[in-house]
PDB file of C-alpha atoms in Angstrom:
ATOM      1  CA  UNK A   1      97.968 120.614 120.830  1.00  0.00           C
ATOM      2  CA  UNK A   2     101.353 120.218 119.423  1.00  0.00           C
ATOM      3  CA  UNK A   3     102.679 117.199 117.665  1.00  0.00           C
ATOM      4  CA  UNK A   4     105.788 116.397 116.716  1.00  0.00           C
ATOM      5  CA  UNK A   5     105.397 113.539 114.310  1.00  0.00           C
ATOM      6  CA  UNK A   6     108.581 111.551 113.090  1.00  0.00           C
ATOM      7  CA  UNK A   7     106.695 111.411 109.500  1.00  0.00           C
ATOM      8  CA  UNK A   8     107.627 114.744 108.551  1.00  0.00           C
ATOM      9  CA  UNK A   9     111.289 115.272 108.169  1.00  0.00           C
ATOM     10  CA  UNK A  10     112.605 118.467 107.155  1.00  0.00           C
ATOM     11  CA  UNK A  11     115.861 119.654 106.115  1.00  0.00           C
ATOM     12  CA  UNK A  12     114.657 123.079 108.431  1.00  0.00           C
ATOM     13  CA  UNK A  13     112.142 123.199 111.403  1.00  0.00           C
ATOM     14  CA  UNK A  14     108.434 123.305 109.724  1.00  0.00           C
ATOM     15  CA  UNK A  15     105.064 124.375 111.086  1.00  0.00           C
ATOM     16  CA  UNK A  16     102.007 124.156 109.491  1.00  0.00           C
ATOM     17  CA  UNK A  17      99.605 127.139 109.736  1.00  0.00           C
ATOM     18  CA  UNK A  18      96.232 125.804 108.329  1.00  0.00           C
ATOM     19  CA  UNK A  19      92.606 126.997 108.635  1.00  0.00           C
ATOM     20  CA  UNK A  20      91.734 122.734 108.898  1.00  0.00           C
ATOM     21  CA  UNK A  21      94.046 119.866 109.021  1.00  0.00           C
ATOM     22  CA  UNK A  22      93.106 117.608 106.203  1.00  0.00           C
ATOM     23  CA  UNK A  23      93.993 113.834 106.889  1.00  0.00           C
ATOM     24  CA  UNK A  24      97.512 112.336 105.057  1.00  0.00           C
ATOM     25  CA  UNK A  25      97.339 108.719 104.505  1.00  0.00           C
ATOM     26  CA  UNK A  26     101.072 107.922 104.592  1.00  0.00           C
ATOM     27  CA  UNK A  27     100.803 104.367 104.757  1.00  0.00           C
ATOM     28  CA  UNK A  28     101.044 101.487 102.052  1.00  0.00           C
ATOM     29  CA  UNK A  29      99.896  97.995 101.976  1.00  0.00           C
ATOM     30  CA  UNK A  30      97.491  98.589 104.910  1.00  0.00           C
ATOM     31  CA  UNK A  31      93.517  97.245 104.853  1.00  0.00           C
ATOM     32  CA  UNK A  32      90.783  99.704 102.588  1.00  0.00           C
ATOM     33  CA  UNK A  33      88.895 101.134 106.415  1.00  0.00           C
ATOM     34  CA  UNK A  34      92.350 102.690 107.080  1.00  0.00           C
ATOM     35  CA  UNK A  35      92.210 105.114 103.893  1.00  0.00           C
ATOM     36  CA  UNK A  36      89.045 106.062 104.462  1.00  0.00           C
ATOM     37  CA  UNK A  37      89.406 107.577 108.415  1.00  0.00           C
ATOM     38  CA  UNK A  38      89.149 111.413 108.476  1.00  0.00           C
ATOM     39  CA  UNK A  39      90.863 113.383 111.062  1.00  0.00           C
ATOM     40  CA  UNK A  40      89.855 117.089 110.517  1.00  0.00           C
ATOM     41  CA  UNK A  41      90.898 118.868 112.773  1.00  0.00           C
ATOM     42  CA  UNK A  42      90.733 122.974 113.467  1.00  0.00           C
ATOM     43  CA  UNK A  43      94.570 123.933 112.720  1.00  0.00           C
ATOM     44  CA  UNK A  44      96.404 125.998 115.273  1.00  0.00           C
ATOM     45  CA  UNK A  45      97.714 129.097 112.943  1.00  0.00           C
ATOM     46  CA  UNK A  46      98.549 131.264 116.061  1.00  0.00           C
ATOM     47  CA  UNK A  47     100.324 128.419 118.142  1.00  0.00           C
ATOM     48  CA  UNK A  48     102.323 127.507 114.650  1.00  0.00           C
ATOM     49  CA  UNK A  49     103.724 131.149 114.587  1.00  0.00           C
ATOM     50  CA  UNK A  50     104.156 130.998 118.378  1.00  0.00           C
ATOM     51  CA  UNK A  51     106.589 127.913 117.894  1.00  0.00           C
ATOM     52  CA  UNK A  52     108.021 129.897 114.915  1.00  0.00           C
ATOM     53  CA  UNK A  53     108.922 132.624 117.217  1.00  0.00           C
ATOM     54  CA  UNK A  54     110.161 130.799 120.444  1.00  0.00           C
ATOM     55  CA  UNK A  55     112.361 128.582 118.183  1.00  0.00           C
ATOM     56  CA  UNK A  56     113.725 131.618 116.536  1.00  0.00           C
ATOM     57  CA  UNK A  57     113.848 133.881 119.776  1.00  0.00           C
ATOM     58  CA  UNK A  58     114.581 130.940 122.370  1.00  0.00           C
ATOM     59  CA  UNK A  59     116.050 128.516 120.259  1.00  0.00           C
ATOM     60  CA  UNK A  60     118.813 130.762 118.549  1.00  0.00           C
ATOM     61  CA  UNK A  61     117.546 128.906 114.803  1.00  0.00           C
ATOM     62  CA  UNK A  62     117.645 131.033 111.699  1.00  0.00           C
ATOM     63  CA  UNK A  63     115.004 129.684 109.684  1.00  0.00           C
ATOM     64  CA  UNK A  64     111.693 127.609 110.202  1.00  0.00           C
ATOM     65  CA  UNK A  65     109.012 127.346 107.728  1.00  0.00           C
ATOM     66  CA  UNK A  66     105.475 127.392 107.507  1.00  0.00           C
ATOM     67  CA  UNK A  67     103.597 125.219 105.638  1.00  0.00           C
ATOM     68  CA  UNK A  68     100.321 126.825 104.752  1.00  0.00           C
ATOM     69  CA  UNK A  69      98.608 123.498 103.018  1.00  0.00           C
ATOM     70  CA  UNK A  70     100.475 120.290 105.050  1.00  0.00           C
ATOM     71  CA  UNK A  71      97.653 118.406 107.638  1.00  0.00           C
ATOM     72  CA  UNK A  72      98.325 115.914 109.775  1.00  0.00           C
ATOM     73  CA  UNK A  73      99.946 112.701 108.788  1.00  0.00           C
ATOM     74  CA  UNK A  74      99.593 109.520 110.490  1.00  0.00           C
ATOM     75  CA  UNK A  75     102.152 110.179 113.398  1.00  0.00           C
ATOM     76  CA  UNK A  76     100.107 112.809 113.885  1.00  0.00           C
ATOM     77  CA  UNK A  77      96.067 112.262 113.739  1.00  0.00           C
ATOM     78  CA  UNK A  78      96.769 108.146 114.663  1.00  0.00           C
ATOM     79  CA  UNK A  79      97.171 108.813 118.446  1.00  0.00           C
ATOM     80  CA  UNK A  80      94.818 111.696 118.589  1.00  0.00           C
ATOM     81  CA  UNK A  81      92.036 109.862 116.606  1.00  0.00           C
ATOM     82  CA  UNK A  82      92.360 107.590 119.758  1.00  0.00           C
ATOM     83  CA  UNK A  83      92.705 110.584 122.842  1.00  0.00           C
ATOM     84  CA  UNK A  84      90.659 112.847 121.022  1.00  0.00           C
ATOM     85  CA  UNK A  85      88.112 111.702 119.117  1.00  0.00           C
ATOM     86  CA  UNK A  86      85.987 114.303 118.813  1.00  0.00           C
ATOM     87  CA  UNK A  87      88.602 116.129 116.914  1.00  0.00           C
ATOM     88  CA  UNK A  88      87.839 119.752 118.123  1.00  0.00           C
ATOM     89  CA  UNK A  89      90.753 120.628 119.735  1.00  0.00           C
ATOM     90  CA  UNK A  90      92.846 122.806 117.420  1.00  0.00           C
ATOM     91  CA  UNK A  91      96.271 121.475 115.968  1.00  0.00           C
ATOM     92  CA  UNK A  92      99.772 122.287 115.069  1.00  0.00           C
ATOM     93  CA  UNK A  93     102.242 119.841 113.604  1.00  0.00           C
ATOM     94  CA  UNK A  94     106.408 120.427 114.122  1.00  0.00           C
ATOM     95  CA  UNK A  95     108.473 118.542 111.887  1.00  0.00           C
ATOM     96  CA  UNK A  96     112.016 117.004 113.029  1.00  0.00           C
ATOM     97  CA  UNK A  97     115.142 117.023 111.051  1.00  0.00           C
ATOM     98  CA  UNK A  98     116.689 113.482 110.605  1.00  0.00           C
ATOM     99  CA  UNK A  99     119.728 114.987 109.616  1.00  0.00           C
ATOM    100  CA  UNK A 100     120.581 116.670 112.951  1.00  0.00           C
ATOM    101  CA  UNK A 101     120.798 114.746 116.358  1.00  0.00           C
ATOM    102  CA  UNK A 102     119.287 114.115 119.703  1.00  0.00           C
ATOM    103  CA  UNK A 103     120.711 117.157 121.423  1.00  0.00           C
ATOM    104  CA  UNK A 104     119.366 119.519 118.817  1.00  0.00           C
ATOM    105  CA  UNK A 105     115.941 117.910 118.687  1.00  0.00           C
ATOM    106  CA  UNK A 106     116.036 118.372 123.027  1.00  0.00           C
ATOM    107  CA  UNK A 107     117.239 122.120 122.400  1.00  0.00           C
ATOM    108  CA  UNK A 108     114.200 122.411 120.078  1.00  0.00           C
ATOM    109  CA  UNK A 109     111.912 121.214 122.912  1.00  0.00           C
ATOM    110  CA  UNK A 110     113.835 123.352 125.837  1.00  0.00           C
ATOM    111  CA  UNK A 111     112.734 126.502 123.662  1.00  0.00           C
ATOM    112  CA  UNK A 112     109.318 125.611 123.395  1.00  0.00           C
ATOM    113  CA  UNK A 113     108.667 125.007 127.465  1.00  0.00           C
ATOM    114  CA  UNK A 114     106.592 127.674 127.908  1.00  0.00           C
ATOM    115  CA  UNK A 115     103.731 126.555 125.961  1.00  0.00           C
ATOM    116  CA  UNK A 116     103.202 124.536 128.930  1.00  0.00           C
ATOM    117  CA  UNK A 117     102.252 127.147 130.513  1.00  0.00           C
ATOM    118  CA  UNK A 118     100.067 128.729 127.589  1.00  0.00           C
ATOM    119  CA  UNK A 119      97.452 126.187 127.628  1.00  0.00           C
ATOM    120  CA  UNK A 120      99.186 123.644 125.082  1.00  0.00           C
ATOM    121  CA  UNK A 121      99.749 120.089 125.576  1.00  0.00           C
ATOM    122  CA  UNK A 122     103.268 118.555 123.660  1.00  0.00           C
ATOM    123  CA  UNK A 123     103.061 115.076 122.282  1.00  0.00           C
ATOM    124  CA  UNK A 124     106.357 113.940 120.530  1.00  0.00           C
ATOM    125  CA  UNK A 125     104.781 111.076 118.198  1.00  0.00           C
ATOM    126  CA  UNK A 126     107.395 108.124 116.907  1.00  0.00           C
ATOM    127  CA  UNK A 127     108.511 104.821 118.264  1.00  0.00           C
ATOM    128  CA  UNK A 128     111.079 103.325 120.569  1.00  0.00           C
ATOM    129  CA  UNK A 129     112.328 101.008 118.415  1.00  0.00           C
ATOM    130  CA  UNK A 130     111.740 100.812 114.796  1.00  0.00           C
ATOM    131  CA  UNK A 131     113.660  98.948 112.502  1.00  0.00           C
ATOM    132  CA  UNK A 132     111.225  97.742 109.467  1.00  0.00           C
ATOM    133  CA  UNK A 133     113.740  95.393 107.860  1.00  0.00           C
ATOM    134  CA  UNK A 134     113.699  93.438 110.941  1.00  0.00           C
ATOM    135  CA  UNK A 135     109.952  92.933 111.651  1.00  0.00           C
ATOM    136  CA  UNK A 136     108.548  89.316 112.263  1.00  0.00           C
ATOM    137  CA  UNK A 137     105.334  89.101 110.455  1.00  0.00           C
ATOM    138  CA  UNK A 138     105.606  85.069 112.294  1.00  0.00           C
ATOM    139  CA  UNK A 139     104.827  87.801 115.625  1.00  0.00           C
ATOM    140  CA  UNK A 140     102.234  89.271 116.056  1.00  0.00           C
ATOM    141  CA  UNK A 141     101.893  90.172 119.817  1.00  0.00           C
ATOM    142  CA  UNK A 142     104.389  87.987 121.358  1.00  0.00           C
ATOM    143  CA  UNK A 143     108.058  88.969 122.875  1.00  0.00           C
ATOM    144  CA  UNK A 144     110.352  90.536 121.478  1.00  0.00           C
ATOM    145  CA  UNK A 145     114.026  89.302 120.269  1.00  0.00           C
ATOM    146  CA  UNK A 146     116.946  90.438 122.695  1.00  0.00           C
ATOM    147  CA  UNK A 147     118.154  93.369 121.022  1.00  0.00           C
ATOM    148  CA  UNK A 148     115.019  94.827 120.940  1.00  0.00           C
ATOM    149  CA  UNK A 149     114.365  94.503 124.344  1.00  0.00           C
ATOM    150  CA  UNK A 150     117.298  95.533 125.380  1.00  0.00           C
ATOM    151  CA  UNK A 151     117.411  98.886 123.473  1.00  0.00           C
ATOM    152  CA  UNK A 152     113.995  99.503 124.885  1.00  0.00           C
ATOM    153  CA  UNK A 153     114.897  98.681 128.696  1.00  0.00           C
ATOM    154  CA  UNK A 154     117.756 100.864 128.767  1.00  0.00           C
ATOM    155  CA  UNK A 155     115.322 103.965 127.296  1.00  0.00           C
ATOM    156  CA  UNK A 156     113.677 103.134 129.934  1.00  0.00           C
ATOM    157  CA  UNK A 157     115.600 103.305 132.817  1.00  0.00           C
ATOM    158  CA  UNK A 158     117.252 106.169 131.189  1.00  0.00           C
ATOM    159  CA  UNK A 159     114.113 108.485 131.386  1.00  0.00           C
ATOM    160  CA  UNK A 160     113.002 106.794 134.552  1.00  0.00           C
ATOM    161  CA  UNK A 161     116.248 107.565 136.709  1.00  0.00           C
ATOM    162  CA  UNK A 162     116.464 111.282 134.771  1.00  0.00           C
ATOM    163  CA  UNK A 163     119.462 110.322 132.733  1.00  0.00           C
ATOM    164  CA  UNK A 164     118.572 112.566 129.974  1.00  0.00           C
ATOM    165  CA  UNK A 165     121.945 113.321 128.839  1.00  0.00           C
ATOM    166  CA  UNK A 166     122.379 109.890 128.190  1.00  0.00           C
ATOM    167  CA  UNK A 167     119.306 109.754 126.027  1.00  0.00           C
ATOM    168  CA  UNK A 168     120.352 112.802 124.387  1.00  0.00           C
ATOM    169  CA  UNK A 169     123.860 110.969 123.103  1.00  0.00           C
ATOM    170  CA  UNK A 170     121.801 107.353 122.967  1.00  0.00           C
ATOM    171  CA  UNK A 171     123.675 106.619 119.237  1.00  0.00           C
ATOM    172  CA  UNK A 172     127.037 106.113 121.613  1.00  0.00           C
ATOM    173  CA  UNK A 173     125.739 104.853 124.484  1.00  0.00           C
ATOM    174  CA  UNK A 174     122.531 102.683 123.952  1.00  0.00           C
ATOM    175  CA  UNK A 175     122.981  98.821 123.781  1.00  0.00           C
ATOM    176  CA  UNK A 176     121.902  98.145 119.558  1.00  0.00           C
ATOM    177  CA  UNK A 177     121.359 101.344 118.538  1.00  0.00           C
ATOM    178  CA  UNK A 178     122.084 101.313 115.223  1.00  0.00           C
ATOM    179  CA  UNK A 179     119.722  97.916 115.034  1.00  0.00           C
ATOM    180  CA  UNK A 180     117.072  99.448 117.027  1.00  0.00           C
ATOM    181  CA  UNK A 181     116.692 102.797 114.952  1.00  0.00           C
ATOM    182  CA  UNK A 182     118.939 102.178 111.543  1.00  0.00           C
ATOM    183  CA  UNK A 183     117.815 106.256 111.111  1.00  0.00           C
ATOM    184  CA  UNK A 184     116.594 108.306 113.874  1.00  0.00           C
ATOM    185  CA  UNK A 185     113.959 110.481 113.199  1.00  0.00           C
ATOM    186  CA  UNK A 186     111.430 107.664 115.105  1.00  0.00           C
ATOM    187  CA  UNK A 187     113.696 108.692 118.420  1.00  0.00           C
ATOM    188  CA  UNK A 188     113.524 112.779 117.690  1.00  0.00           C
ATOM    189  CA  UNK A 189     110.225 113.497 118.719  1.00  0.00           C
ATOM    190  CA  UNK A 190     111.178 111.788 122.068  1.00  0.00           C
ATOM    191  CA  UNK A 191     113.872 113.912 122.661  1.00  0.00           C
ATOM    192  CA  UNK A 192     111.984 117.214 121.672  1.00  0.00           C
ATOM    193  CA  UNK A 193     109.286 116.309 124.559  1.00  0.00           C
ATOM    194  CA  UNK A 194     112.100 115.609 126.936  1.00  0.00           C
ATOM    195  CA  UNK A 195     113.643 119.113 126.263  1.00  0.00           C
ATOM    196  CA  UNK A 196     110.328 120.801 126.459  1.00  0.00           C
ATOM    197  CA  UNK A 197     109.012 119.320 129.943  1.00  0.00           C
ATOM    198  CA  UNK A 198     112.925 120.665 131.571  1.00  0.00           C
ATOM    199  CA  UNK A 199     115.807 118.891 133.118  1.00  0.00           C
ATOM    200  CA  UNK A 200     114.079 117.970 136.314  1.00  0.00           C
ATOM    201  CA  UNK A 201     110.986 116.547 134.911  1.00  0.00           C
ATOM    202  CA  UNK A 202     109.677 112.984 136.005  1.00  0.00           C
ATOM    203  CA  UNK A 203     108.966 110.673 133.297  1.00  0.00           C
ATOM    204  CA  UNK A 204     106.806 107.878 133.753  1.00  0.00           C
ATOM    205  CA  UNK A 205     106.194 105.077 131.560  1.00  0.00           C
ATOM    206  CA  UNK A 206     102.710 105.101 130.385  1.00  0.00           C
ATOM    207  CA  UNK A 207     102.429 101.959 128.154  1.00  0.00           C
ATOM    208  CA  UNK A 208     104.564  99.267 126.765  1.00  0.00           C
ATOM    209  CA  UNK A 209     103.925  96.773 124.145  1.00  0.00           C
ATOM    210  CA  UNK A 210     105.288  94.921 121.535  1.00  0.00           C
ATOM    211  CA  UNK A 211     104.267  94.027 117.441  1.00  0.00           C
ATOM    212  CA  UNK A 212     105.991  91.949 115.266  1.00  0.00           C
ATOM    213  CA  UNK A 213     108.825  90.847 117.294  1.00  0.00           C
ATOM    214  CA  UNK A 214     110.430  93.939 117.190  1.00  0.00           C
ATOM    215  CA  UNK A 215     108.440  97.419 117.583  1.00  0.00           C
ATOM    216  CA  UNK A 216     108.214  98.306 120.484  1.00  0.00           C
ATOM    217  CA  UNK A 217     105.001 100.817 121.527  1.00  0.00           C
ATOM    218  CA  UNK A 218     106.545 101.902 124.824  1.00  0.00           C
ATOM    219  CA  UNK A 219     105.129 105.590 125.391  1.00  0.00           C
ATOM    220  CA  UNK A 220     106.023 107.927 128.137  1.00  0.00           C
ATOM    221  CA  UNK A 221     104.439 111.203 129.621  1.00  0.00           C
ATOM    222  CA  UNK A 222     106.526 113.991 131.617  1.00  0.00           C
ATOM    223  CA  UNK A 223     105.974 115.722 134.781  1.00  0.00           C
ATOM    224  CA  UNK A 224     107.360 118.697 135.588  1.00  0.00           C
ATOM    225  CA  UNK A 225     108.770 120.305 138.584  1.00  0.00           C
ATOM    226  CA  UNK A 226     107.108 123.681 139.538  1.00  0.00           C
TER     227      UNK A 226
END
């Protein structure tokens, strides 16, 4: 498996090549169980310096790291925990780079397609709309305000009618942007997904929920055409 997580955020593309993921507890403020969950999962050395290579090779980029002692943090081993509890399957973690944009994070993904067809399944790990100086701890599960829901309706019928172009550029053409994701790298992993499963890929929404008035959980999965 491949994660992109939006908690690591490089300045260049990063892998990490690891023997065993140890478990990064990147949270504050949260109850004592949390700290104590243990995701160790086998790392994924040769698939790390397969996505070195494509993103070189495929991906035209000069320079992307390995990171020989990183694990997973909680972008990462948070979802799996939950799809893959068992935590055997072996695992390599991509960073994103906040300071680029959507397109580059999709080119990222386009160069890395052909895992697809080498056995490894992408997950682009972040959030469709996260704005933490916003929250509404008076929320807990309830509906979310307007330009919340907005932001996330129009990702949606972005990726559902194909409009990936329009995701790719979503800064200048989303409805609250700037309110939904004050920084981006939440959005990145999104796009890197998007470029990886190819232009004619079907997305489908998968789940869709809302926390604190304002973050939404809306999570999507890619088809792609033969």
């Amino acid at each position: 498996i491949l994660v992109i997580s939006a908690h690591w955020d490089t300045k260049f593309p990063a892998v990490n090549t690891v023997l065993r993921n140890n478990t990064i507890h990147d949270f504050y403020g949260f109850p004592d169980p949390m700290y104590k969950l243990k995701y160790e999962a086998p790392g994924a050395i040769e698939l790390g310096k397969r996505v070195k290579e494509l993103l070189m090779k495929e991906g035209g980029m000069k320079r992307v790291d390995e990171d020989t002692k990183r694990g997973l943090d909680h972008g990462a081993w948070v979802p799996l925990i939950l799809m893959y509890p068992d935590a055997d399957i072996p695992i390599c973690q991509l960073s994103v780079q906040s300071n680029q944009n959507g397109s580059y994070h999709y080119n990222m993904g386009k160069a890395l397609a052909s895992l697809k067809d080498e056995g490894v399944l992408i997950i682009g790990s972040g959030s469709a709309t996260h704005n933490l100086r916003k929250l509404d701890f008076n929320i807990t599960n309830g509906p979310s305000v307007p330009w919340a829901l907005e932001f996330d309706h129009w990702l949606r019928d972005s990726l559902h009618q194909g409009r990936y172009g329009d995701v790719n550029e979503w800064e200048e053409r989303a409805p609250n942007a700037k309110m939904a994701h004050p920084l981006p790298e939440h959005l990145y992993p999104l796009h890197v997904a998007m470029g990886a499963a190819g232009e004619d890929a079907k997305a489908e929404q998968i789940h869709t929920s809302w926390q604190l008035g304002t973050l939404s959980y809306s999570s999507y999965s890619f088809t792609s055409s033969p």
